[in-house]
C-alpha positions as CSV (number, residue, x, y, z in Angstrom):
1,X,6.0,-9.7,-21.9
2,X,6.9,-13.4,-22.2
3,X,4.2,-16.0,-22.6
4,X,4.8,-17.2,-19.0
5,X,4.6,-13.6,-17.7
6,X,1.4,-13.1,-19.7
7,X,-0.2,-16.3,-18.3
8,X,0.9,-15.3,-14.8
9,X,-0.8,-11.9,-15.2
10,X,-3.9,-13.4,-16.6
11,X,-4.1,-15.9,-13.8
12,X,-3.6,-13.2,-11.2
13,X,-6.2,-11.0,-12.7
14,X,-8.7,-13.8,-12.9
15,X,-7.9,-14.9,-9.3
16,X,-8.2,-11.4,-8.0
17,X,-11.6,-10.8,-9.5
18,X,-12.9,-14.2,-8.2
19,X,-11.3,-14.0,-4.8
20,X,-12.8,-10.6,-4.2
21,X,-16.2,-11.5,-5.5
22,X,-16.6,-15.0,-4.2
23,X,-13.9,-15.5,-1.6
24,X,-10.7,-17.5,-1.5
25,X,-12.3,-20.8,-0.4
26,X,-15.3,-20.4,-2.7
27,X,-13.1,-20.1,-5.8
28,X,-11.7,-23.2,-7.4
29,X,-8.6,-23.5,-9.6
30,X,-10.7,-24.7,-12.6
31,X,-12.7,-21.4,-12.5
32,X,-9.6,-19.3,-12.4
33,X,-7.9,-21.1,-15.3
34,X,-11.1,-20.9,-17.3
35,X,-11.5,-17.2,-16.6
36,X,-7.8,-16.6,-17.5
37,X,-8.1,-18.6,-20.7
38,X,-5.1,-20.7,-19.9
39,X,-4.4,-24.4,-19.4
40,X,-4.5,-25.7,-15.8
41,X,-0.8,-26.5,-16.1
42,X,-0.1,-22.8,-16.6
43,X,-1.3,-22.2,-13.1
44,X,1.2,-24.6,-11.6
45,X,4.0,-23.4,-13.9
46,X,3.5,-19.9,-12.4
47,X,2.3,-20.7,-8.8
48,X,3.3,-23.7,-6.8
49,X,0.0,-23.9,-5.1
50,X,-3.3,-22.1,-4.5
51,X,-1.7,-20.7,-1.3
52,X,1.0,-19.1,-3.4
53,X,-1.6,-17.6,-5.7
54,X,-3.5,-16.3,-2.7
55,X,-0.3,-14.6,-1.4
56,X,0.2,-13.0,-4.9
57,X,-3.4,-11.8,-4.8
58,X,-2.9,-10.3,-1.3
59,X,0.4,-8.6,-2.3
60,X,-1.1,-7.2,-5.6
61,X,-4.1,-5.7,-3.7
62,X,-1.7,-4.0,-1.2
63,X,0.5,-2.8,-4.1
64,X,-2.6,-1.2,-5.8
65,X,-3.2,0.7,-2.5
66,X,0.4,1.7,-2.2
67,X,0.4,3.1,-5.7
68,X,-2.8,5.1,-5.0
69,X,-1.2,6.5,-1.9
70,X,2.1,7.4,-3.6
71,X,0.3,9.3,-6.3
72,X,-1.3,11.5,-3.7
73,X,1.9,12.5,-1.9
74,X,3.6,15.9,-2.5
75,X,6.6,17.2,-0.7
76,X,4.8,20.3,0.5
77,X,2.0,18.5,2.3
78,X,1.4,19.1,6.0
79,X,1.5,16.0,8.3
80,X,-2.3,15.9,8.6
81,X,-2.8,16.1,4.8
82,X,-0.2,13.3,4.3
83,X,-2.2,11.1,6.8
84,X,-5.5,11.9,5.0
85,X,-3.8,10.8,1.7
86,X,-3.8,7.2,3.2
87,X,-7.6,7.4,3.8
88,X,-8.1,9.0,0.3
89,X,-6.3,6.1,-1.2
90,X,-8.5,3.6,0.6
91,X,-11.6,5.5,-0.6
92,X,-10.4,5.5,-4.2
93,X,-9.5,1.8,-4.0
94,X,-13.0,1.0,-2.7
95,X,-14.7,3.2,-5.3
96,X,-12.8,1.3,-8.0
97,X,-14.4,-2.0,-7.0
98,X,-17.1,-3.1,-9.4
99,X,-19.2,-4.4,-6.5
100,X,-17.7,-3.1,-3.2
101,X,-17.4,-5.9,-0.6
102,X,-15.0,-4.3,1.8
103,X,-11.3,-5.0,2.2
104,X,-10.2,-7.8,0.0
105,X,-7.3,-8.4,2.4
106,X,-9.5,-8.7,5.5
107,X,-12.1,-10.8,3.6
108,X,-9.4,-13.3,2.6
109,X,-7.8,-13.3,6.1
110,X,-11.2,-14.2,7.5
111,X,-11.4,-17.3,5.4
112,X,-7.9,-18.5,6.2
113,X,-7.1,-20.7,9.2
114,X,-5.0,-19.5,12.2
115,X,-1.3,-20.0,11.3
116,X,-1.9,-19.6,7.5
117,X,0.9,-17.5,6.0
118,X,-1.8,-15.4,4.2
119,X,-3.2,-14.2,7.6
120,X,0.3,-13.2,8.6
121,X,0.7,-11.3,5.3
122,X,-2.5,-9.4,5.9
123,X,-1.5,-8.6,9.5
124,X,1.8,-7.2,8.1
125,X,0.0,-5.2,5.5
126,X,-2.4,-3.7,8.0
127,X,0.6,-2.8,10.2
128,X,2.2,-1.2,7.2
129,X,-0.8,1.1,6.7
130,X,-0.7,2.1,10.4
131,X,3.0,2.8,10.0
132,X,2.3,5.0,6.9
133,X,-0.1,7.0,9.1
134,X,2.6,7.2,11.8
135,X,5.2,8.3,9.4
136,X,2.9,10.9,7.9
137,X,2.2,12.3,11.3
138,X,5.8,11.9,12.6
139,X,6.5,15.6,13.3
140,X,3.6,15.7,15.7
141,X,4.1,14.7,19.4
142,X,0.9,12.6,19.3
143,X,1.7,10.8,16.1
144,X,1.6,7.3,17.6
145,X,-1.7,7.7,19.3
146,X,-3.4,9.5,16.4
147,X,-2.0,7.0,13.8
148,X,-3.5,4.2,15.9
149,X,-6.9,6.0,16.1
150,X,-6.9,6.6,12.4
151,X,-6.0,3.0,11.7
152,X,-8.8,1.7,13.8
153,X,-11.3,4.2,12.3
154,X,-10.2,3.3,8.8
155,X,-10.4,-0.4,9.2
156,X,-13.7,-0.2,11.1
157,X,-15.2,1.9,8.3
158,X,-13.9,-0.6,5.8
159,X,-15.6,-3.5,7.6
160,X,-18.9,-1.7,8.0
161,X,-18.8,-0.4,4.4
162,X,-18.1,-3.9,3.2
163,X,-21.0,-5.3,5.1
164,X,-23.3,-2.6,3.8
165,X,-21.8,-2.7,0.2
166,X,-21.4,1.1,0.3
167,X,-18.2,3.2,0.4
168,X,-20.1,5.9,2.4
169,X,-18.6,4.7,5.7
170,X,-15.1,5.2,4.2
171,X,-15.9,8.7,3.1
172,X,-17.4,9.5,6.6
173,X,-14.3,8.0,8.2
174,X,-12.2,10.4,6.1
175,X,-14.2,13.4,7.3
176,X,-13.8,12.3,10.9
177,X,-10.1,11.8,10.4
178,X,-9.8,15.3,8.9
179,X,-11.2,16.6,12.2
180,X,-8.7,14.5,14.2
181,X,-5.7,15.7,12.3
182,X,-6.8,19.4,12.1
183,X,-7.3,19.4,8.3
184,X,-11.0,20.3,8.1
């Protein structure tokens, strides 16, 4: 990895930890560069602005989720099991947080103003999750409706779990979802 790539990775890791723990607006550039152990100029050599760093953070969180989901998929899975793999990936992602605060994407979006590109990115990412559910359930006649229900259940559980600082709501949502898709 080049020095630039290494600085970028360090900056993104530092920003990710701080943005999740303290919020996007509550985290300054100086704290991120100090945590990353790089010069402030390294930040601007790798990201044109804090907004670009926030976008990279949002994309990296979504990619972490995608990878957790991909690792669960098998060719022989029934549609319901494939849909539950989405929820299982959410649970694992939440359990991996040092101090669970809910969805990092939704938390960041809540801080960004209307019209901010970061909000649009989060909306697209949430639509992607619902599409994953729809695709998983595609052979079923009720795929669209059930995917929407699962999406709302999942995101509601994520919000409540984040407020309570406990992944129990996500686990409960997964159990409810298993009943909805017939995979009890």
